[in-house]
XYZ file of C-alpha atoms in Angstrom:
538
model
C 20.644 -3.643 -66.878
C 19.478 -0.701 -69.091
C 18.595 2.507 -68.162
C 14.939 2.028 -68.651
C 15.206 -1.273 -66.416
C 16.692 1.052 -63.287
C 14.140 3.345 -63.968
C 11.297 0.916 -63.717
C 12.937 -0.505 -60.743
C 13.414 2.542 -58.722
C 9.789 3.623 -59.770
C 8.435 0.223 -58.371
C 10.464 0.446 -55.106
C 9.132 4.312 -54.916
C 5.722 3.234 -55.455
C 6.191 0.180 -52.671
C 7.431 2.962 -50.305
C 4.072 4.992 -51.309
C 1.973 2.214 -50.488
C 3.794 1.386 -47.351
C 3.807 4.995 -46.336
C -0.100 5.167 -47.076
C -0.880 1.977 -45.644
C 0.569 3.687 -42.124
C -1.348 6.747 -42.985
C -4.471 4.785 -43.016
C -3.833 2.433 -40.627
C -5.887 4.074 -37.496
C -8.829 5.381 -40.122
C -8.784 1.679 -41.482
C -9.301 0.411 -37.559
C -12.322 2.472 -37.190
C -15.362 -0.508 -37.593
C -17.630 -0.593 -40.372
C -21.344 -0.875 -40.084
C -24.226 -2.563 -41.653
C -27.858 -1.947 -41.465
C -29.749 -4.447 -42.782
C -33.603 -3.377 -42.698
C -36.878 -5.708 -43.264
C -39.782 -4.494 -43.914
C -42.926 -5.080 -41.652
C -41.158 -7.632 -39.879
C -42.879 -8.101 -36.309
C -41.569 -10.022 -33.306
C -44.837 -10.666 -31.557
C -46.358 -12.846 -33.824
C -43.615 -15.192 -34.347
C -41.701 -12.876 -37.463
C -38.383 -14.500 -36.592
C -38.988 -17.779 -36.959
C -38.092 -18.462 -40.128
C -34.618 -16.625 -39.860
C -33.029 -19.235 -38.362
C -29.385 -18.626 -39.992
C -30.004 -14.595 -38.666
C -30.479 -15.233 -35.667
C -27.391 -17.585 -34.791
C -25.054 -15.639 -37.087
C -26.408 -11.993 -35.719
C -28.573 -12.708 -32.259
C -26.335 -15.498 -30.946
C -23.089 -13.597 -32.233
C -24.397 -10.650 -30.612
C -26.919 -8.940 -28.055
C -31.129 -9.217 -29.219
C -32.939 -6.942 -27.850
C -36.549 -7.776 -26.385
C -38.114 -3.775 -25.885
C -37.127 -2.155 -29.538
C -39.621 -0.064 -30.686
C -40.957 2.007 -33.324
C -41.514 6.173 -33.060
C -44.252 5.305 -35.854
C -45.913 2.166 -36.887
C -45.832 2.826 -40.395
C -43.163 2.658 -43.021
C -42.245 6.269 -44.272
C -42.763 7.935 -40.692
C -40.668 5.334 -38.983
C -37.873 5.048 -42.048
C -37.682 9.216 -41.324
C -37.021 8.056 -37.901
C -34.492 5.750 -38.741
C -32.453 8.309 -41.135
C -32.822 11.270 -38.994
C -32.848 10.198 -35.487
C -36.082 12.300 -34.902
C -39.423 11.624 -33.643
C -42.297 12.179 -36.463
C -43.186 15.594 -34.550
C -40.142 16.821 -35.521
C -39.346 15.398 -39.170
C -42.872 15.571 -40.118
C -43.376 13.124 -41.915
C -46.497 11.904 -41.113
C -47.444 9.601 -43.628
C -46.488 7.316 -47.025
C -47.905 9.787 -48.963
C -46.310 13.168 -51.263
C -48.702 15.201 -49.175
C -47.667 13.481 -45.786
C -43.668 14.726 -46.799
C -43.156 11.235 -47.837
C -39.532 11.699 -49.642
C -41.235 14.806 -50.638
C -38.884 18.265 -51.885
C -39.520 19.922 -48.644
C -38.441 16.459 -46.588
C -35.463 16.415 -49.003
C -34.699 20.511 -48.426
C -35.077 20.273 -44.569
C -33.849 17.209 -43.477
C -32.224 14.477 -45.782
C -28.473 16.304 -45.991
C -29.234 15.667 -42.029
C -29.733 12.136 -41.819
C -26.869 9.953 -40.289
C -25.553 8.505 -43.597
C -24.667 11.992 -44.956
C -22.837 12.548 -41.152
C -21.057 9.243 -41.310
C -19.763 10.574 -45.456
C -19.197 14.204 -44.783
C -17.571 14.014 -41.188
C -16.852 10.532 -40.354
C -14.721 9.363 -43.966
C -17.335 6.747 -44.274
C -18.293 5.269 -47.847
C -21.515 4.650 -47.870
C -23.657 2.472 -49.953
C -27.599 2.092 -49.964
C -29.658 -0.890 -51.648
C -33.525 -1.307 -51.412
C -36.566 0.501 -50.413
C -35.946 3.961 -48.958
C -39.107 5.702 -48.565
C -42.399 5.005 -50.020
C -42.672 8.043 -52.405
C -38.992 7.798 -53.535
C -38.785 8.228 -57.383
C -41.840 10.258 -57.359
C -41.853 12.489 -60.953
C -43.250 15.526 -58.733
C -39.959 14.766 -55.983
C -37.136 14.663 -58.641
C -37.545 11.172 -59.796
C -35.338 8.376 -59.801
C -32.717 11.316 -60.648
C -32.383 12.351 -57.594
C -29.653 10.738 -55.346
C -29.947 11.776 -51.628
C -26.713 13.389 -50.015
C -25.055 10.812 -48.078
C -24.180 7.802 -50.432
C -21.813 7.340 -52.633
C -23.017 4.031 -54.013
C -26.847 3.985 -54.500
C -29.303 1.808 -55.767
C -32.834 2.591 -54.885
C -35.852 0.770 -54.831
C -39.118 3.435 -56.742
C -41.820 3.935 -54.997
C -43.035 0.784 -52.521
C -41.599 -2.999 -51.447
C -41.936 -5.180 -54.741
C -40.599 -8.130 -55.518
C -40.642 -8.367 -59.824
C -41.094 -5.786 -62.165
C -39.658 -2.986 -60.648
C -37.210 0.126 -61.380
C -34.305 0.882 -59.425
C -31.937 4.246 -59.398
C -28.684 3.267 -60.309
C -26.351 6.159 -59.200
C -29.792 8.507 -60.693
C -29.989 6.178 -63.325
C -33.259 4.212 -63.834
C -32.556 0.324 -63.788
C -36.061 -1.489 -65.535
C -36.036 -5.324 -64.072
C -38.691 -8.272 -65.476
C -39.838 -10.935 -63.924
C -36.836 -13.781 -64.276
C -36.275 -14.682 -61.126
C -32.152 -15.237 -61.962
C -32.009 -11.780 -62.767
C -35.030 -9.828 -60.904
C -35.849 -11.646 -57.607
C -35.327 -7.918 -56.007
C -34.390 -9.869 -52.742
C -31.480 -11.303 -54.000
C -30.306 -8.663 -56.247
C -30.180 -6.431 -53.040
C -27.734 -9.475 -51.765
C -25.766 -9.182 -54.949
C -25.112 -5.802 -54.936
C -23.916 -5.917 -51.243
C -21.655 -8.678 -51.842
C -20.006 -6.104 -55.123
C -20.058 -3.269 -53.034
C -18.093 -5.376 -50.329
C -15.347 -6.649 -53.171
C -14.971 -3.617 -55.077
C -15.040 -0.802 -52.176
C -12.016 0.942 -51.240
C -10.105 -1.236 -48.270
C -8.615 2.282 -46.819
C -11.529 3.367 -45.899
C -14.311 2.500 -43.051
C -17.394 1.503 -44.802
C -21.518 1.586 -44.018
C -23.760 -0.030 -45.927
C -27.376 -0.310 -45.430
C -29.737 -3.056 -47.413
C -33.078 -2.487 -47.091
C -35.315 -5.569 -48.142
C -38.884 -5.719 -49.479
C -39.507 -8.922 -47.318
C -41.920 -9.621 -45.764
C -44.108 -6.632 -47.403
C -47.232 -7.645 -49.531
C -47.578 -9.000 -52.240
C -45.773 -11.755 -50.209
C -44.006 -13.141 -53.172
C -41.630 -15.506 -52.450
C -38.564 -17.357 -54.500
C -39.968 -20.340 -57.012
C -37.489 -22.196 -54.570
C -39.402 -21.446 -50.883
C -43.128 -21.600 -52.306
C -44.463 -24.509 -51.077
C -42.523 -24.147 -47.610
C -44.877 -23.946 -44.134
C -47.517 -25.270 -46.032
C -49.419 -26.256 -42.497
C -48.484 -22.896 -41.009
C -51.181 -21.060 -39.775
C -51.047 -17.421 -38.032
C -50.613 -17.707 -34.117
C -53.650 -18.100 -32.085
C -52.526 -16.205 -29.457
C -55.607 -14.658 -26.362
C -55.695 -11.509 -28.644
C -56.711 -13.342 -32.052
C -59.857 -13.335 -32.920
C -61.079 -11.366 -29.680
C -63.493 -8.294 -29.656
C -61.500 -5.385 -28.524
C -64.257 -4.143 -26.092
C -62.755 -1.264 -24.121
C -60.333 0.039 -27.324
C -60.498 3.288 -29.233
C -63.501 3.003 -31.379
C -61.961 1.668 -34.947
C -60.580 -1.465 -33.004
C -64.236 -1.993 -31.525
C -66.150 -1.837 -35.006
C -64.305 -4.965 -36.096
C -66.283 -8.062 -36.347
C -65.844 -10.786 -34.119
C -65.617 -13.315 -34.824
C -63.779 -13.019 -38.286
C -65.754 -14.616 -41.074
C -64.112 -17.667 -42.320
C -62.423 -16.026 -45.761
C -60.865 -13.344 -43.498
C -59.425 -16.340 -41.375
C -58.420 -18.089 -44.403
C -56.791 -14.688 -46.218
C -55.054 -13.580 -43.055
C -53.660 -17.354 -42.658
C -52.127 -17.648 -46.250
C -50.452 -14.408 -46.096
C -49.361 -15.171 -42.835
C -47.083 -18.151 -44.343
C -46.451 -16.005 -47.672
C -44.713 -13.459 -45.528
C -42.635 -16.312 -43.872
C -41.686 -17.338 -47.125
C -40.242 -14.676 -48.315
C -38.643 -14.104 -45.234
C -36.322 -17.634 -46.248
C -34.797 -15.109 -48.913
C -33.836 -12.832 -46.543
C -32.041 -15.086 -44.635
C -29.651 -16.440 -47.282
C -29.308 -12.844 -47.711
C -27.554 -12.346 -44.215
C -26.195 -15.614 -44.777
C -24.005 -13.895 -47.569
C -23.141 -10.638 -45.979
C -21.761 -12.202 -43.083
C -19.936 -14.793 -44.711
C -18.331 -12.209 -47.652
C -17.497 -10.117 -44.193
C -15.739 -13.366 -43.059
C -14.057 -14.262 -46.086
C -12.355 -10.837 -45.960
C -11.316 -10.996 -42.868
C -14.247 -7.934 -42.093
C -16.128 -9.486 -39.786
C -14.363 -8.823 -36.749
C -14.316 -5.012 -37.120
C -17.610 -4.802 -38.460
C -21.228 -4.042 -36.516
C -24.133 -6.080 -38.125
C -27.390 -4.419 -37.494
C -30.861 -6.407 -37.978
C -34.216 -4.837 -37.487
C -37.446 -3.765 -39.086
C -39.191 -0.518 -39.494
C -42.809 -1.563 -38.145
C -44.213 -4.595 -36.952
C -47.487 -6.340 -38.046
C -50.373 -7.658 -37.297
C -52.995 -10.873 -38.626
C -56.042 -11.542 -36.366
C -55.031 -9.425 -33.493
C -58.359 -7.776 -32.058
C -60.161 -9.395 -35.107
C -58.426 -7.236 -37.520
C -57.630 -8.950 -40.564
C -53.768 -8.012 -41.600
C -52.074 -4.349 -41.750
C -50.075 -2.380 -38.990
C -50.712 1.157 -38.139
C -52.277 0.648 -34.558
C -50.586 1.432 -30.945
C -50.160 -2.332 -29.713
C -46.996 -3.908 -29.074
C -47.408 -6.124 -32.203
C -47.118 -3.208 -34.479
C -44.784 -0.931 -32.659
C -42.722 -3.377 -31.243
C -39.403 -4.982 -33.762
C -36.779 -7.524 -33.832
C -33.324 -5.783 -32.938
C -30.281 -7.754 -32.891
C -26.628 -6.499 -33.421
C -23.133 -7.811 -33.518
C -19.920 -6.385 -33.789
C -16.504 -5.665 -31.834
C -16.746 -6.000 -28.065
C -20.477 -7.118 -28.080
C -20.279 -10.156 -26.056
C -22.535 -13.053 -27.772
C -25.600 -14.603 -26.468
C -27.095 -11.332 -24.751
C -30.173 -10.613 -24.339
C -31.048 -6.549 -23.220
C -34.315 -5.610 -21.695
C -33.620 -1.847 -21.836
C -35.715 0.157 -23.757
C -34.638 1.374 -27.336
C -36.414 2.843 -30.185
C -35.673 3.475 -33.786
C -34.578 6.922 -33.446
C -31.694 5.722 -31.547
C -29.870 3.661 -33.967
C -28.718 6.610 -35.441
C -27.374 8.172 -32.752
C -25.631 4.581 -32.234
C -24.112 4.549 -35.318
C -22.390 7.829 -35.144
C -21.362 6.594 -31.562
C -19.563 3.938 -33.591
C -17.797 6.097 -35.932
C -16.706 8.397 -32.845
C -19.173 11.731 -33.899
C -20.239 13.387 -31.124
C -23.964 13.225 -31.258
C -24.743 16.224 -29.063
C -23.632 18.337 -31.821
C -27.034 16.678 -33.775
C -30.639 17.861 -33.585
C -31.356 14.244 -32.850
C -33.595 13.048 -30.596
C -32.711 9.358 -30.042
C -29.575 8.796 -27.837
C -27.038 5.895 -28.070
C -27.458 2.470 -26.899
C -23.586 1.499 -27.550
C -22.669 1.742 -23.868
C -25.813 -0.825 -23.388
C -24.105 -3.179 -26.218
C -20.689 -3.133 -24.073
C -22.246 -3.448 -20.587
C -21.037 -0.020 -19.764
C -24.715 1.000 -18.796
C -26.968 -0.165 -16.011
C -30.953 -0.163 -16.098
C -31.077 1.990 -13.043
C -29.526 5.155 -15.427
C -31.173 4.362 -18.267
C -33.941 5.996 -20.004
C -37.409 4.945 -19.545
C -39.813 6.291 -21.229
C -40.573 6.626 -25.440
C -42.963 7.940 -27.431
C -44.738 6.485 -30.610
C -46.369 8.882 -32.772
C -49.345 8.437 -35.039
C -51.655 10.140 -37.575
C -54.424 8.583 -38.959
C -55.414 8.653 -43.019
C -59.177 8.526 -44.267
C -60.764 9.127 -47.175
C -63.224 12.298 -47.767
C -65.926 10.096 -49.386
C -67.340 6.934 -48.148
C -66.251 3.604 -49.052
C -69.117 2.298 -52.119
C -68.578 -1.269 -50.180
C -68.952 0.254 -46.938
C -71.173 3.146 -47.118
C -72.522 2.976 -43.131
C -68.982 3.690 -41.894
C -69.318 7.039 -43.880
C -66.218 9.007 -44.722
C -62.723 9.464 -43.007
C -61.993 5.624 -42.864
C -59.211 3.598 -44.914
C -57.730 -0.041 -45.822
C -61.252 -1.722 -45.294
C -61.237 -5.327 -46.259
C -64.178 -6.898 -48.017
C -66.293 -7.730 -44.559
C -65.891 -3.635 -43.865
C -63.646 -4.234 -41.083
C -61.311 -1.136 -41.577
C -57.588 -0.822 -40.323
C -57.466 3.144 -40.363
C -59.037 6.464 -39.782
C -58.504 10.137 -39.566
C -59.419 9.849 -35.692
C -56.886 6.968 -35.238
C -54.420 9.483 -34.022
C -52.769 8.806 -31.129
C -49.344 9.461 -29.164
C -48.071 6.971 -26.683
C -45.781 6.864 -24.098
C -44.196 3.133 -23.247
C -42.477 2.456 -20.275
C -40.509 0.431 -19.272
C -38.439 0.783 -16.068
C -37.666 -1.780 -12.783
C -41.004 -0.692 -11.762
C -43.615 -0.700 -14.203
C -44.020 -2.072 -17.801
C -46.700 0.577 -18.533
C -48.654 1.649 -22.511
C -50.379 4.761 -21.974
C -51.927 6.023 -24.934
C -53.758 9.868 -25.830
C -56.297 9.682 -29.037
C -56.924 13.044 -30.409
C -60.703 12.283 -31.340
C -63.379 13.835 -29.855
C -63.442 11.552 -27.167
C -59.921 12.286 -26.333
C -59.635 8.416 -25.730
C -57.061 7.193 -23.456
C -55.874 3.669 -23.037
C -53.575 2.538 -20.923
C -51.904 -1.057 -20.258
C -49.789 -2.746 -17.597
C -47.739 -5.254 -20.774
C -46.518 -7.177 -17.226
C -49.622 -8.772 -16.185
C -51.339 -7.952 -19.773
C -48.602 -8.786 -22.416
C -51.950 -9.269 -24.534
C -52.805 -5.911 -24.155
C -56.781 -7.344 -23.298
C -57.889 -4.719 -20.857
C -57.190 -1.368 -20.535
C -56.839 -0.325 -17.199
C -57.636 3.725 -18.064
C -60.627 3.923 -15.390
C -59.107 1.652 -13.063
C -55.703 3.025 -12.374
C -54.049 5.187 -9.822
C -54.959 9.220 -11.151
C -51.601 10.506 -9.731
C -49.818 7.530 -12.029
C -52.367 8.923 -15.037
C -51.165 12.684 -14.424
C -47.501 11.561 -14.956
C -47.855 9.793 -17.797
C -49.946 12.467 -19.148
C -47.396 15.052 -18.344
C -44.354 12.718 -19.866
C -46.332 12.351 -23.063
C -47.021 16.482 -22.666
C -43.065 16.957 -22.638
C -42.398 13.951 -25.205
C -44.183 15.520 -27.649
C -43.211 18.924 -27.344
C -39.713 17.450 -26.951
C -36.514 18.182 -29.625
C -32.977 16.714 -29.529
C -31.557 16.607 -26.284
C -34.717 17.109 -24.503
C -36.052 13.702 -25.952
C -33.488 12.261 -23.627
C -34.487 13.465 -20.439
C -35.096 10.980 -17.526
C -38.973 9.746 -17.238
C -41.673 9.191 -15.097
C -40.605 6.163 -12.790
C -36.920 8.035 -13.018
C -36.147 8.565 -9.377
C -34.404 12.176 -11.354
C -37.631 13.375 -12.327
C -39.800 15.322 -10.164
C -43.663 15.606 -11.463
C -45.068 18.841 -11.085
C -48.446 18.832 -11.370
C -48.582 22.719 -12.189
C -46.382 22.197 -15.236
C -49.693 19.782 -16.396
C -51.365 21.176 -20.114
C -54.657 22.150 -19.096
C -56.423 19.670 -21.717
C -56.365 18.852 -25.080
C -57.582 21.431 -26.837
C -54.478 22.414 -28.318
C -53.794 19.352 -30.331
C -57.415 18.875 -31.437
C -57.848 22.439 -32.633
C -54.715 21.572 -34.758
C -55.840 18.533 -35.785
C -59.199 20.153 -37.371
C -57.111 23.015 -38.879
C -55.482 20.430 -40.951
C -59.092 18.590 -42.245
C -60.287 21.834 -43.547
């Protein structure tokens, strides 16, 4: 053998001995699991939204525990995708709204709070690489927000959806590169190109490494448009006609009791075909989880990996005779499927404890082994509920949901008698928002009580309250019938709630035999968040 033969042979036996010696090296980082989010968008559960995911729920639900009280901080998608990244409640991201103004993705949102988010944790301190695919936040992209340019700290793989859900003829940031697709739905379909750039992530990512990756769909977001393959499916669908469709919402806050009821017939009918366009596109979706999971499988992933399903707001078609949007306090719009697998979650559970988005966060870094006390989050971690390390007796109770209503300053020219400071009216002037549709909840839900009790900050300072137990309808509110000591503690938990930050948030609530009310520590009314409220119309 020549000399250059021994030296290639030594050099490939030093190189083996590398390899070994770094595959030991790695060996306990490459143990830690990997996580996927995979994020709809307004997906509900009360109106039947998982229905058509049949493969989802028997490879995630049935693999895994589904959770039946998940709900939003926000029932809109840029406040409650803020909640998601950043573990915080709106009151303390501020971002209060899909809009520039409302800090949607905006440069101060970016300067105070997106290096914070739990992506850019998992990279920086847990050795995590990260990849993103979809819609991030409504105003992402924005010229006036550094454009498609601008890659948020966190990820090193990123492809991100501009601007809001589409499904064709759309722009994506490549790495800060824009990405123009058509309208061919072998190339474009955005659904499926978020699938395809999962399953490349997943074969071309480093193996040494723990991974999370986090696809965030379109479906089933308007315009509804579904793959040439799924259009003509649930053609005899028709939106649920559950006690609260179609009913006059009597004793609500006043924008729910200006709707007409009943619906005229081309409301019905619009309200019913987009109810079955949104299941269609939903079929997409599912062949989408259907790949993730299997690529997982194929590489022998799946084991070590958590598999996170869930949507950032739910959604609503008929509910209270309001045609279609989200944005209100009932448990159809704040309340969204959650179902997760992964290493030592046993299958087939089913978890009544009370979660919200801002926790899955804090469950994710819980994963990775960060120590979330050293956040400002205000979520906590649900792991210990996925293992059956946790009881409902010393589990939280209480969560708040957060909302401020949009208007516009001039009246509608197809609906001049509502007058200014309403929004999203349909063609029958039925209108799903309003400045004075802001509201703060507190839901509970402990051994005890199953209790909704809601604060407007109108003039009215509307409250409505609801036992779901005996009302999972949500038909009366029970404001001027129930117990005043039980309406001074939920007043005072929402009090605390919203003045709450990080570990605060987590405190033990009302029906928590822990907590002892005080009726001295009671706000002495509402002026406070009025006063700020008209500071910020001026």
């Amino acid at each position: 053998m020549g000399l250059n033969g021994a030296i290639s042979l030594s050099f490939l036996h030093y190189l083996l001995i590398c390899v070994t010696l770094s595959s030991g090296i790695f060996a306990k980082s490459s143990k830690r699991p990997n996580i996927v989010l995979i994020l709809t968008d307004d997906l509900d559960i009360a109106i039947g939204g998982l229905s058509p995911l049949t493969k989802t729920k028997k490879l995630i639900g049935d693999a895994g525990i589904s959770f039946t009280n998940a709900f939003v901080a926000s029932p809109l998608c840029c406040p409650s995708r803020a909640s998601i990244l950043t573990g915080k409640y709106p009151h303390n991201h501020h971002v209060i709204n899909n809009t520039l103004e409302g800090n949607c993705s905006s440069k101060a949102w970016q300067k105070s709070e997106e290096m914070h988010t739990f992506p850019a944790l998992l990279r920086m301190y847990g050795g995590y690489q990260t990849f993103f695919a979809g819609k991030y936040l409504n105003q992402y992209g924005h010229s006036e927000a550094g454009g498609v340019e601008h890659v948020p700290p966190g990820w090193n793989y990123w492809v991100g959806l501009e601007k809001n859900s589409k499904y064709y003829n759309y722009t994506l940031s490549v790495n800060g590169k824009a990405e123009k697709h058509g309208a061919e739905y072998s190339k474009d379909y955005l659904t499926d190109v978020l699938a395809n750039r999962s399953l490349d992530f997943l074969q071309y990512k480093s193996n040494y490494q723990p991974f999370f990756m986090m696809v965030s769909i379109p479906a089933p977001h308007s315009p509804w448009t579904a793959a040439p393959q799924y259009q003509n499916s649930f053609k005899n669908t028709k939106a649920p006609r559950d006690p609260n469709f179609n009913v006059h919402g009597k004793d609500k806050h006043w924008l729910i009791r200006q709707a007409k009821t009943p619906m005229t017939n081309s409301s019905v009918q619009f309200l019913d075909d987009a109810f079955r366009k949104r299941w269609r596109t939903l079929l997409s979706v599912d062949d989408l989880v259907e790949k993730i999971v299997k690529s997982l499988e194929v590489r022998a992933e799946l084991d070590n990996t958590y598999i996170f399903f869930t949507s950032d707001n739910g959604y609503h078609t008929g509910q209270f005779s309001l045609p279609l949007d989200k944005r209100q306090l009932y448990e159809f719009d704040i309340k969204v499927p959650l179902m997760v697998r992964g290493p030592n979650i046993k299958p087939n559970q089913t978890s009544q404890m009370l979660v919200a988005n801002v926790d899955l966060g804090p469950t994710m870094l819980d994963i990775s082994g960060y120590n979330v006390n050293k956040t400002q989050m205000d979520g906590m971690s649900f792991l210990p509920v996925m293992e059956g390390r946790v009881n409902s007796s010393s589990w939280r109770t209480d969560i708040l949901v957060e909302y401020e209503g949009e208007g516009s300053n001039v009246s509608d020219p197809a609906c001049p008698l509502l007058g200014p400071g309403v929004s999203e009216c349909f063609p029958d002037c039925v209108c799903e928002d309003s400045y004075n549709n802001t509201y703060a909840c507190v839901r509970t839900v402990a051994a005890s009580s199953n209790l909704q009790y809601c604060e407007f900050d109108d003039n009215e300072v509307f409250v409505e309250v609801y036992n779901v137990t005996a009302d999972p309808y949500q038909l009366t509110n029970i404001a001027n019938s129930i117990e005043k000591e039980v309406l001074e503690k939920m007043n005072h938990r929402l009090m605390m709630l919203q003045s709450c930050s990080g570990q605060s948030c987590r405190t033990p609530g009302v029906y928590d035999s822990r907590y002892k009310f005080d009726p001295r520590q009671m706000f002495p009314n509402h002026s406070w968040r009025l006063s700020r409220l008209r500071q910020k119309r001026k």
